[in-house]
Short mmCIF file of C-alpha atoms in Angstrom, two decimals:
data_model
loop_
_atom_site.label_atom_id
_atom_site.label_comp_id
_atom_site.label_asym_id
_atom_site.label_seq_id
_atom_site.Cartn_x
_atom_site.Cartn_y
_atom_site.Cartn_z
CA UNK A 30 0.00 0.00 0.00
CA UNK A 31 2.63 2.55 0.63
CA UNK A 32 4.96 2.11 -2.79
CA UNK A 33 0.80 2.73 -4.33
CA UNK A 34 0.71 5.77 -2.46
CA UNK A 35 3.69 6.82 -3.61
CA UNK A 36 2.99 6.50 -7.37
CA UNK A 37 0.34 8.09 -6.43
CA UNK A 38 2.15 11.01 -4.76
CA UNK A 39 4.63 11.11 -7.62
CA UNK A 40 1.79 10.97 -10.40
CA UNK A 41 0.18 14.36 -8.74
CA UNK A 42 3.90 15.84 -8.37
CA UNK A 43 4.65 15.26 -12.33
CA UNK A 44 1.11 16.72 -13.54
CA UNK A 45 1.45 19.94 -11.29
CA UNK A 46 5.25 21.20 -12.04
CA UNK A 47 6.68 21.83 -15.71
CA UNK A 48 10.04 22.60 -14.54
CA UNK A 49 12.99 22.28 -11.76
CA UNK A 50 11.64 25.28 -9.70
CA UNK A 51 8.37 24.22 -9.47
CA UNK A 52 9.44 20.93 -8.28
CA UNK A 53 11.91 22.17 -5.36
CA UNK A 54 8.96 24.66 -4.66
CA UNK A 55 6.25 21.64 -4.36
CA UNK A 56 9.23 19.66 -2.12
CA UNK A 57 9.43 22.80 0.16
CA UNK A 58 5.62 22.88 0.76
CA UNK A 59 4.78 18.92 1.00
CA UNK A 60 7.63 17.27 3.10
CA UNK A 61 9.58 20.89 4.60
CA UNK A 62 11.71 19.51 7.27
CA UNK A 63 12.27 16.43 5.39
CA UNK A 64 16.50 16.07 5.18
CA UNK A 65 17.04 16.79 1.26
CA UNK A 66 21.09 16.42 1.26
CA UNK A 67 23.68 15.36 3.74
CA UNK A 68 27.36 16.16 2.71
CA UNK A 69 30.19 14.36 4.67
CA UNK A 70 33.10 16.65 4.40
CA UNK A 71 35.78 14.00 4.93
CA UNK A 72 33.80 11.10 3.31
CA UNK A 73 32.93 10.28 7.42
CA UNK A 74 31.72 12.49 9.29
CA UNK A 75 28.29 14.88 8.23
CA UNK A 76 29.23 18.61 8.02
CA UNK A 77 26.17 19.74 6.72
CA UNK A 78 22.63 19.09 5.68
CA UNK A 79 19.82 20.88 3.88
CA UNK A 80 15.89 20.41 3.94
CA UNK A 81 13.96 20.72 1.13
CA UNK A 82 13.00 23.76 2.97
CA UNK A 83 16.20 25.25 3.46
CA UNK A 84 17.20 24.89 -0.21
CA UNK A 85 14.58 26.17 -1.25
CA UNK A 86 14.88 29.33 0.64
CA UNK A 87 18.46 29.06 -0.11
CA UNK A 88 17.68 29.24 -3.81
CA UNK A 89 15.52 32.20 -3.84
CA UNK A 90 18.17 34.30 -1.62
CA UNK A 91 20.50 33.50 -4.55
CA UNK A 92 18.16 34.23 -7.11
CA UNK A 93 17.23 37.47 -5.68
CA UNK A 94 20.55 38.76 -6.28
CA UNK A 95 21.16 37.48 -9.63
CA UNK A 96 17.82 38.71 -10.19
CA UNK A 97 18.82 42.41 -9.02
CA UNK A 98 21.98 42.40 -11.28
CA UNK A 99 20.19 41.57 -14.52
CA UNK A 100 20.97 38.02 -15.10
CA UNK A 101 18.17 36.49 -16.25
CA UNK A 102 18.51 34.37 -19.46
CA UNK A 103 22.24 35.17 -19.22
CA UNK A 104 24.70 32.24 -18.52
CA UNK A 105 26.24 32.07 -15.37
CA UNK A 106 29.78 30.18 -14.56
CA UNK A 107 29.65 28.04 -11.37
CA UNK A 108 33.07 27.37 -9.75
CA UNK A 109 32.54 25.42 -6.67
CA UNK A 110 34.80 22.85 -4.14
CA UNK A 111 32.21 19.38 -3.39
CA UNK A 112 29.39 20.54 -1.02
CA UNK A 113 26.71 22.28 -0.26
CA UNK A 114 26.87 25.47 -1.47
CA UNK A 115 27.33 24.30 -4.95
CA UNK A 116 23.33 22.51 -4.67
CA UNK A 117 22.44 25.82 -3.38
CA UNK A 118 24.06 27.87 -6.66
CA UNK A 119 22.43 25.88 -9.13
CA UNK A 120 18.89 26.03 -7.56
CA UNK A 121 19.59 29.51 -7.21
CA UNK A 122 20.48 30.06 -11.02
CA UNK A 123 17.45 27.91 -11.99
CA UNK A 124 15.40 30.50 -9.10
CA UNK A 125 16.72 33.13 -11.81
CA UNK A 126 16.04 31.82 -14.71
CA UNK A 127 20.09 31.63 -15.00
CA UNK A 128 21.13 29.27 -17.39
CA UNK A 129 23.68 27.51 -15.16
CA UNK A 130 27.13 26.12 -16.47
CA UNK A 131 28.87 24.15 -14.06
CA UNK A 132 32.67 23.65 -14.08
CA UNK A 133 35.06 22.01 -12.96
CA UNK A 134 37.21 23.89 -10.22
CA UNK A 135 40.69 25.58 -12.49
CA UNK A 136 43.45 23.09 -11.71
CA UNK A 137 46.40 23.46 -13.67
CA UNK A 138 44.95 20.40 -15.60
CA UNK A 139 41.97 21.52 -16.00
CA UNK A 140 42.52 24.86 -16.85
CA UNK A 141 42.58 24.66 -20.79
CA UNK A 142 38.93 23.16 -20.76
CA UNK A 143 38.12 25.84 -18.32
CA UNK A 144 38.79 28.48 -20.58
CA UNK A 145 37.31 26.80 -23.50
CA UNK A 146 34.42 26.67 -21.76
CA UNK A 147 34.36 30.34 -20.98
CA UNK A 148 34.81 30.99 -24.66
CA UNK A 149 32.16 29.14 -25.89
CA UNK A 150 29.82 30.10 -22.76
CA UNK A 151 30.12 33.58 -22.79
CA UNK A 152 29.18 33.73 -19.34
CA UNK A 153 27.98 36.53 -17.75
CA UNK A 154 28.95 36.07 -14.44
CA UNK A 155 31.05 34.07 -11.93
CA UNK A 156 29.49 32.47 -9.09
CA UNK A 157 32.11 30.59 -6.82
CA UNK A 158 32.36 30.36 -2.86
CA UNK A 159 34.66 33.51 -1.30
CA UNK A 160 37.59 31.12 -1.14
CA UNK A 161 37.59 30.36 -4.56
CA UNK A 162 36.96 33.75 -5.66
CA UNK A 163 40.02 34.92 -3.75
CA UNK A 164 41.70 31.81 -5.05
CA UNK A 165 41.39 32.03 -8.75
CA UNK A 166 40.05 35.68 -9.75
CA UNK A 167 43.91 36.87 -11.04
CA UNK A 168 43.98 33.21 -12.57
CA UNK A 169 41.28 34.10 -15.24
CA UNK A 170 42.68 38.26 -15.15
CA UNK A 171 44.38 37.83 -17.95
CA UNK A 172 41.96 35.92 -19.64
CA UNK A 173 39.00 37.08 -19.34
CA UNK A 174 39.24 40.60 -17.76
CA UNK A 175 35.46 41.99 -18.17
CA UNK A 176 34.62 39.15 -15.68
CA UNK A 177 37.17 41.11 -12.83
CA UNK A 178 34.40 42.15 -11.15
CA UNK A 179 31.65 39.61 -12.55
CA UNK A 180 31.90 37.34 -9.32
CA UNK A 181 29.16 36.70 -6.56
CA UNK A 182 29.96 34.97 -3.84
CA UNK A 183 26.99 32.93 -1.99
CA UNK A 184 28.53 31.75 1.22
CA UNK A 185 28.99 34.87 2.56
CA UNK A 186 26.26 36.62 4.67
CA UNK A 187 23.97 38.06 2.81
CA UNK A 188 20.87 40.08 3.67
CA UNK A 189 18.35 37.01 3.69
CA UNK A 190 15.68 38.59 1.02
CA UNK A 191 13.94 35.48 -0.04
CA UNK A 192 10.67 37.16 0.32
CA UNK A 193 11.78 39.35 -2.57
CA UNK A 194 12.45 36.47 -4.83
CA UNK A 195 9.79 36.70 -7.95
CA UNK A 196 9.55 32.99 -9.90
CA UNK A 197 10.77 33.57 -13.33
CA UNK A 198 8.73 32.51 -16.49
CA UNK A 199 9.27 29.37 -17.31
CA UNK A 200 8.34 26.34 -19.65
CA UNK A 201 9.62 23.32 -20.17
CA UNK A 202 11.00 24.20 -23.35
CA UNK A 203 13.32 26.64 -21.12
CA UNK A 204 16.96 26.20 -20.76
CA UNK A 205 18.59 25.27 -17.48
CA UNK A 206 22.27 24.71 -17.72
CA UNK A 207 24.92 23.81 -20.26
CA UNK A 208 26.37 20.67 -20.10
CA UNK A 209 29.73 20.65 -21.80
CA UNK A 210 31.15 17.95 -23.23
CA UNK A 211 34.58 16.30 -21.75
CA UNK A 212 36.27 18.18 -25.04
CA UNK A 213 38.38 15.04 -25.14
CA UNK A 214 38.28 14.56 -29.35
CA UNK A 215 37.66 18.27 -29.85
CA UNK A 216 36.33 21.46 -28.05
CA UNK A 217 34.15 21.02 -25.29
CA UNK A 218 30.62 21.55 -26.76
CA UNK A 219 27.84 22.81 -24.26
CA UNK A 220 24.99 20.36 -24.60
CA UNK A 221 21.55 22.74 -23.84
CA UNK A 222 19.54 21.13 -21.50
CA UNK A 223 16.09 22.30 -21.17
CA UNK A 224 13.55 22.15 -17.83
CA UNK A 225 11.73 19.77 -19.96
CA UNK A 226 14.43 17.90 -20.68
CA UNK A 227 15.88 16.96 -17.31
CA UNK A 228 12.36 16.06 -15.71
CA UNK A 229 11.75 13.62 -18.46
CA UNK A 230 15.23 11.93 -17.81
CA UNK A 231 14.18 11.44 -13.96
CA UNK A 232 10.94 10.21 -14.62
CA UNK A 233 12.67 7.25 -16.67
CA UNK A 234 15.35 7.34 -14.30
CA UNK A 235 12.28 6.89 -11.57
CA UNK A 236 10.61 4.18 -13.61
CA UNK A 237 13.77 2.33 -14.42
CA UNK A 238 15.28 2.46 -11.20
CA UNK A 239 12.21 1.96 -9.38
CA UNK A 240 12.77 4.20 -7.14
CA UNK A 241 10.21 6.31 -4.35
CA UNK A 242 10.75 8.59 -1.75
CA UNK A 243 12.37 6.09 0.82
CA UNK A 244 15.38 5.50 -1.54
CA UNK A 245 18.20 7.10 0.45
CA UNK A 246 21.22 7.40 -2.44
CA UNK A 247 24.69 7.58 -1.32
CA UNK A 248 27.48 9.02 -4.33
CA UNK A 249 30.55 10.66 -4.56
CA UNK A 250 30.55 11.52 -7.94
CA UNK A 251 31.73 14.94 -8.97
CA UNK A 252 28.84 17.77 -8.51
CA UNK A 253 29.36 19.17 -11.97
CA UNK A 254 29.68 15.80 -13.99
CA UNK A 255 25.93 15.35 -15.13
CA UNK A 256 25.97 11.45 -13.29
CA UNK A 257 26.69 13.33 -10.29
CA UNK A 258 24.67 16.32 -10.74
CA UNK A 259 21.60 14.35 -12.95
CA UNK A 260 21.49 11.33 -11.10
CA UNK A 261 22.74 11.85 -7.04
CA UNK A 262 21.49 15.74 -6.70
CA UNK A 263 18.29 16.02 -8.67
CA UNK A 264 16.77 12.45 -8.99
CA UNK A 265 16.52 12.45 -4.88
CA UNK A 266 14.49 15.84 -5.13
CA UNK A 267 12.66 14.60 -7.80
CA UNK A 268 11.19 11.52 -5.76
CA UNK A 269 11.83 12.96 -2.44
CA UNK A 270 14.24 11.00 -0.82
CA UNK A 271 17.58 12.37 0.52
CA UNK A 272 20.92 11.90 -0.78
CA UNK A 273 24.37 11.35 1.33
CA UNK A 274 27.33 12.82 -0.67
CA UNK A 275 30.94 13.14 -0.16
CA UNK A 276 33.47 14.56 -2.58
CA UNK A 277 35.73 12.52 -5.18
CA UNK A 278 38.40 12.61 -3.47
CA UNK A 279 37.24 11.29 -0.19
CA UNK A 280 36.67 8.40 -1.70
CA UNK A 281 39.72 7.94 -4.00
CA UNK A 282 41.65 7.85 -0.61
CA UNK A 283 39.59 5.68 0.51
CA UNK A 284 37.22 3.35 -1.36
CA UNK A 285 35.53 1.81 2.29
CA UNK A 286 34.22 5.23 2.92
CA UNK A 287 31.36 4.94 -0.09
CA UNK A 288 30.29 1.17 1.05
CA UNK A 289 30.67 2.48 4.58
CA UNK A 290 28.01 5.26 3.83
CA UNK A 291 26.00 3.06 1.71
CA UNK A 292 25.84 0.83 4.88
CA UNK A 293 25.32 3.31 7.75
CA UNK A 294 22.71 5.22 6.05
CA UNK A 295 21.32 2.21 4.52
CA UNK A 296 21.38 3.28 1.23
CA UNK A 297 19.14 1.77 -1.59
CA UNK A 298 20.99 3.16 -4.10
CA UNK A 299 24.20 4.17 -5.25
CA UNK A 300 26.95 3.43 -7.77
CA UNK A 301 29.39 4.95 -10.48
CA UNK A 302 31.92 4.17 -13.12
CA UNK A 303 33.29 0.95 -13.70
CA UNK A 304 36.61 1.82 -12.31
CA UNK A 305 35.18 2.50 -9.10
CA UNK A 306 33.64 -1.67 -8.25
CA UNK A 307 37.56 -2.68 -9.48
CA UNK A 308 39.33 -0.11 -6.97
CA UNK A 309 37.26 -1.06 -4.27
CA UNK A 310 37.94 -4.86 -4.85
CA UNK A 311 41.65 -4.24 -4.58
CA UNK A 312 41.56 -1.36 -1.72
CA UNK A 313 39.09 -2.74 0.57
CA UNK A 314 40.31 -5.62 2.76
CA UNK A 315 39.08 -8.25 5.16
CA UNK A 316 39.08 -5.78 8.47
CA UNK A 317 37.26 -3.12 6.84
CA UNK A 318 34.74 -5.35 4.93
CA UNK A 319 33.92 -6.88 8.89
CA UNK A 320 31.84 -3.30 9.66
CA UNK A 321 29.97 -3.46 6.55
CA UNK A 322 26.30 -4.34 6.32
CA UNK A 323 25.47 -4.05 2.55
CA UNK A 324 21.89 -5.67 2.15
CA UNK A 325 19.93 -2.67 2.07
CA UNK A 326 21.83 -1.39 -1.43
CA UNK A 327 19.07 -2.73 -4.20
CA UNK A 328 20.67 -0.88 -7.41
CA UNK A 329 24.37 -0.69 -7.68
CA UNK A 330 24.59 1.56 -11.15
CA UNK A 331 27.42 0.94 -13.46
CA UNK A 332 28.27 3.28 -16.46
CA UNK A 333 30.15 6.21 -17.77
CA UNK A 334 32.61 4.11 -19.08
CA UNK A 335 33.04 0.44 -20.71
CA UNK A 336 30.83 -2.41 -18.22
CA UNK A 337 32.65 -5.00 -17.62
CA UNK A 338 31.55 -8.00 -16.49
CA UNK A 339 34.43 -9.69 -15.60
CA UNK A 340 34.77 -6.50 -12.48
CA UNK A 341 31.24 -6.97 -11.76
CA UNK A 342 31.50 -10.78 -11.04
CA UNK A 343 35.16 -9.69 -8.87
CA UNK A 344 33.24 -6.88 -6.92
CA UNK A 345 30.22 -9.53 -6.21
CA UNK A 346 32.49 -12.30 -5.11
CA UNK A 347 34.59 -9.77 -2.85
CA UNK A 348 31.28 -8.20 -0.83
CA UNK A 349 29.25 -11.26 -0.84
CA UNK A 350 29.54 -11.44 3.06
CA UNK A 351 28.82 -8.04 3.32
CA UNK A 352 24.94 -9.05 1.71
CA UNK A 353 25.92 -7.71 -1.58
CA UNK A 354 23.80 -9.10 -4.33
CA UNK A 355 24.99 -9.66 -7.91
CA UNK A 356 21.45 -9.16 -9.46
CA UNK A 357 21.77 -5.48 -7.38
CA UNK A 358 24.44 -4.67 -10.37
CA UNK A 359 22.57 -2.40 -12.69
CA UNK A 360 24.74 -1.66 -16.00
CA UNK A 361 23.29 1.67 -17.83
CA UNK A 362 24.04 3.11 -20.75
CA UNK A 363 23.56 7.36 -20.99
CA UNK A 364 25.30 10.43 -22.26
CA UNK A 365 25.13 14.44 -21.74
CA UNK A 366 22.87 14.41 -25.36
CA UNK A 367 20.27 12.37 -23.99
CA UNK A 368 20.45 15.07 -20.84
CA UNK A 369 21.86 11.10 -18.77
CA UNK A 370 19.88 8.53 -18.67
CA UNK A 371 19.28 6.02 -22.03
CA UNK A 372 18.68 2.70 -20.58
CA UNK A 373 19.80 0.52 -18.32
CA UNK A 374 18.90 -3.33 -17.36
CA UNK A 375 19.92 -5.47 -13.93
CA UNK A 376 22.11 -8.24 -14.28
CA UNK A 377 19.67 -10.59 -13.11
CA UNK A 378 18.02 -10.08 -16.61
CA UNK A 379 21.04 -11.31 -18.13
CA UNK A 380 20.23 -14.09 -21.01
CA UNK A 381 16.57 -14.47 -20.10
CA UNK A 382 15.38 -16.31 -23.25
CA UNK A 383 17.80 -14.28 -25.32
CA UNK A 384 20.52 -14.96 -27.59
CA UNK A 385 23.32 -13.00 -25.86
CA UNK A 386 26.67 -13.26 -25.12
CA UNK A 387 27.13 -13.12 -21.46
CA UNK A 388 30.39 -11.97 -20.93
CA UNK A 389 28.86 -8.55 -22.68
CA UNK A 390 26.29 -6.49 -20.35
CA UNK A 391 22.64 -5.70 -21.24
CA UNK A 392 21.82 -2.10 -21.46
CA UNK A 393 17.27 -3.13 -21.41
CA UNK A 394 15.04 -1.59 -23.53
CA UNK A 395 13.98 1.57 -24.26
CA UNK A 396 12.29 3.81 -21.19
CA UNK A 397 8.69 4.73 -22.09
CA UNK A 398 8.51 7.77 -24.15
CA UNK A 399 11.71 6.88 -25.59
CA UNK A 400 13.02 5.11 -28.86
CA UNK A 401 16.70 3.46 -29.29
CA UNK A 402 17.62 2.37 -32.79
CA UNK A 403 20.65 0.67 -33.34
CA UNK A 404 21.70 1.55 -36.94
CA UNK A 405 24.48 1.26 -40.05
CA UNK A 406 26.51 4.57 -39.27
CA UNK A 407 26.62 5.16 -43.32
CA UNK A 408 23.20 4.01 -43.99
CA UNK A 409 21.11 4.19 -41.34
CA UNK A 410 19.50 1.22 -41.83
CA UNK A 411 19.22 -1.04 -38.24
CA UNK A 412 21.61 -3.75 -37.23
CA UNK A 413 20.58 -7.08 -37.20
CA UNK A 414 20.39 -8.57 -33.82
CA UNK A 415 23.78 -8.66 -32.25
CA UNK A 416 25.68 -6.40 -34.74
CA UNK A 417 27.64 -3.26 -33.35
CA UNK A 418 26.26 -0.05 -34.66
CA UNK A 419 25.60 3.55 -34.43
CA UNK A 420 22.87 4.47 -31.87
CA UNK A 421 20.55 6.55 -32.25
CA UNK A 422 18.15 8.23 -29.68
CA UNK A 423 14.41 9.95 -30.19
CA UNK A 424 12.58 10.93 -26.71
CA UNK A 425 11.44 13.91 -24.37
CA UNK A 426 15.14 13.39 -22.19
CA UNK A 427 16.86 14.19 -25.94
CA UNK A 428 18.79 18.06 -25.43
CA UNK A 429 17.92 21.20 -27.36
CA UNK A 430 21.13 20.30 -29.68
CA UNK A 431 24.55 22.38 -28.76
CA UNK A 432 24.84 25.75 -27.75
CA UNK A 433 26.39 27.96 -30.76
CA UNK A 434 26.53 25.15 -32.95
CA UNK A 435 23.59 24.87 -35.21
CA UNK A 436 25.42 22.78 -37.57
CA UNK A 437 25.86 20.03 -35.16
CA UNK A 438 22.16 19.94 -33.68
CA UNK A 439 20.38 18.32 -36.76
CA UNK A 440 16.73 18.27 -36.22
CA UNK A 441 17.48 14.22 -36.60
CA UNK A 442 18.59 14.52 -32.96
CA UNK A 443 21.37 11.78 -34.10
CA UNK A 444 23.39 10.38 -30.61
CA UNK A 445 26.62 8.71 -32.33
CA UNK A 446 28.25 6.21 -30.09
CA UNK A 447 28.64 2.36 -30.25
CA UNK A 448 27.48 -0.40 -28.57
CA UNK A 449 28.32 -3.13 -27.24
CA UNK A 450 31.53 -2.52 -25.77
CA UNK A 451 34.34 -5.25 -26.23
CA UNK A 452 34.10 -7.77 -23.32
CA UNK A 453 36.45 -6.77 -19.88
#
């Protein structure tokens, strides 16, 4: 009876909200003290949480003052450490009607993407905590000097005006954020993701992953990579649940802190790239695995990069004491065009009456609302069953095309990758 009342209460969110703002705004009224976010600043220990309420007030302080500077429909640069405050920014650009472009924080690596970015952005403005304002504003001097005094800080204290905050006009067929691409066989390209867009990705996300409101997710994924940002910050507010984050790095030092989380929060879901099952199953040993307890995690996502199988079956063998379940293993196939989500399948559906090789994952079928076509990349005409080829994507979650680049948003709406990848 309760998962039917929450359809229910999910089927009356979707028909009265036709974009982010709405959402947070229906969040904030329904469920206010309700923990949205916990972040645990050394991957341990909690250093901050926010209720749906508190963001939400958050957001409109934010919004007020990019509202008072002019902002609206400009883009807006968001330069932020893991935490908090970055949730807050992009709620508070979407408050705006800011079209949001996330970053990732100027290392000395990073720093030619960065710029690129910039270029190709144009933004208007750079929002960034005071630290990393003081940090990097002579960094990007010399680069882009008519942003010198284009920053706004937003955890500093600020006259708390959220009663000033007017909701900006949007539709679904409004733009959110820019999603650039990892620019790693060209220029990054800046993938326009609409309102529209992103709430039809979570409600296949929602479908597929079967998730309601009691699905705590635990992730560690990076704030500004759309996984992180798509799937661990806005598919909890979406179903209203609460998500337990911790930065990259916390658990690149250590692996044991994400299963630790998963298992002291009792997480339902969580997961990440491929890499991430393999360096657990070679960092985590015998005395840490004792103090895990992981038979509450039900979907352990696997994608970004290649599947493998062969780290899957490792990983499975490895936490099997723990009350890890293979058939938790959920390999999905997405990208930034398609806003994140494609498809995805567990592995328990492996070979069920099919044809298939095993040692190559299963991506499922298409979400509702949503076609997949694998095709000839020269012809366009589809594979036969089992033959690599081009894919090709049709559906609601399918972005607005690129953002100055007519010429490479066709009206076809063509995703080029391939599938299946070549067994691990």
């Amino acid at each position: 009876m309760r998962h039917l009342e929450t359809v229910r209460s999910i089927d009356v969110v979707k028909a009265a909200v036709s974009n982010l703002v709405e959402l947070l705004r229906v969040r904030a009224a329904e469920t206010p003290e309700r923990t949205a976010y916990r972040f645990l600043g050394n991957g341990e220990n909690e250093s901050g949480r926010l209720t749906f309420s508190d963001l939400d007030r958050r957001a409109r302080v934010i919004a007020v003052r990019l509202q008072e500077r002019g902002l609206a429909g400009e883009r807006v640069l968001l330069l932020y450490p893991p935490g908090l405050p970055y949730i807050e920014a992009f709620l508070g650009c979407l408050y705006a009607g800011v079209v949001a472009v996330p970053a990732h924080p100027p290392t000395r690596q990073h720093l030619p993407r960065l710029l690129a970015v910039m270029r190709d952005a144009a933004p208007a403005a750079i929002m960034a905590t005071e630290k990393f304002a003081v940090k990097f504003r002579d960094t990007f001097a010399g680069h882009a000097p008519h942003l010198a005094q284009a920053w706004l800080t937003t955890d500093t204290s600020v006259p708390d005006r959220a009663d000033a905050w007017r909701a900006p006009p949007l539709s679904p067929e409004s733009l959110a954020f820019l999603q650039y691409t990892s620019g790693s066989t060209g220029d990054p390209k800046g993938v326009m993701i609409s309102h529209g867009n992103l709430l039809a990705n979570q409600e296949i996300m929602r479908q597929s992953f079967d998730h309601t409101e009691r699905a705590t997710v635990v992730g560690w994924l990076p704030l500004y990579h759309d996984m992180g940002l798509i799937g661990n910050i806005l598919q909890p507010l979406y179903v209203g649940s609460t998500a337990i984050l911790m930065s990259p790095m916390a658990f690149l030092e250590k692996p044991v802190r994400w299963l630790k989380a998963i298992s002291d929060y009792r997480a339902a879901t969580s997961g990440g790239p491929n890499f991430a099952y393999d360096l657990c199953v070679r960092k985590i040993g015998a005395e840490d695995e004792r103090d895990l307890d992981l038979s509450c995690w039900n979907l352990a996502f696997n994608g970004s990069e290649p599947v493998r199988p062969s780290t899957m079956q490792r990983f499975g063998e490895a936490f099997t004491e723990c009350g890890f379940r293979r058939q938790t293993f959920f390999p999905c196939y997405g990208l930034a065009e398609a806003t994140l989500f494609v498809a995805g399948s567990r592995v328990e559906d492996l070979g069920e009456g099919k044809a298939v090789d095993p040692d190559l994952p299963d991506y499922g079928a298409a979400p509702t609302g949503h076609a997949i076509r694998i095709v000839h990349p020269e012809t366009g005409a589809p594979c036969a069953d089992g033959r690599v080829g081009e894919i090709w994507v049709s559906g609601p979650s399918v972005a607005q095309g690129y953002w100055n680049r007519p010429e490479g948003s066709e009206p076809t709406r063509r995703i080029g990758t391939y599938l299946p990848c070549p067994p691990g």
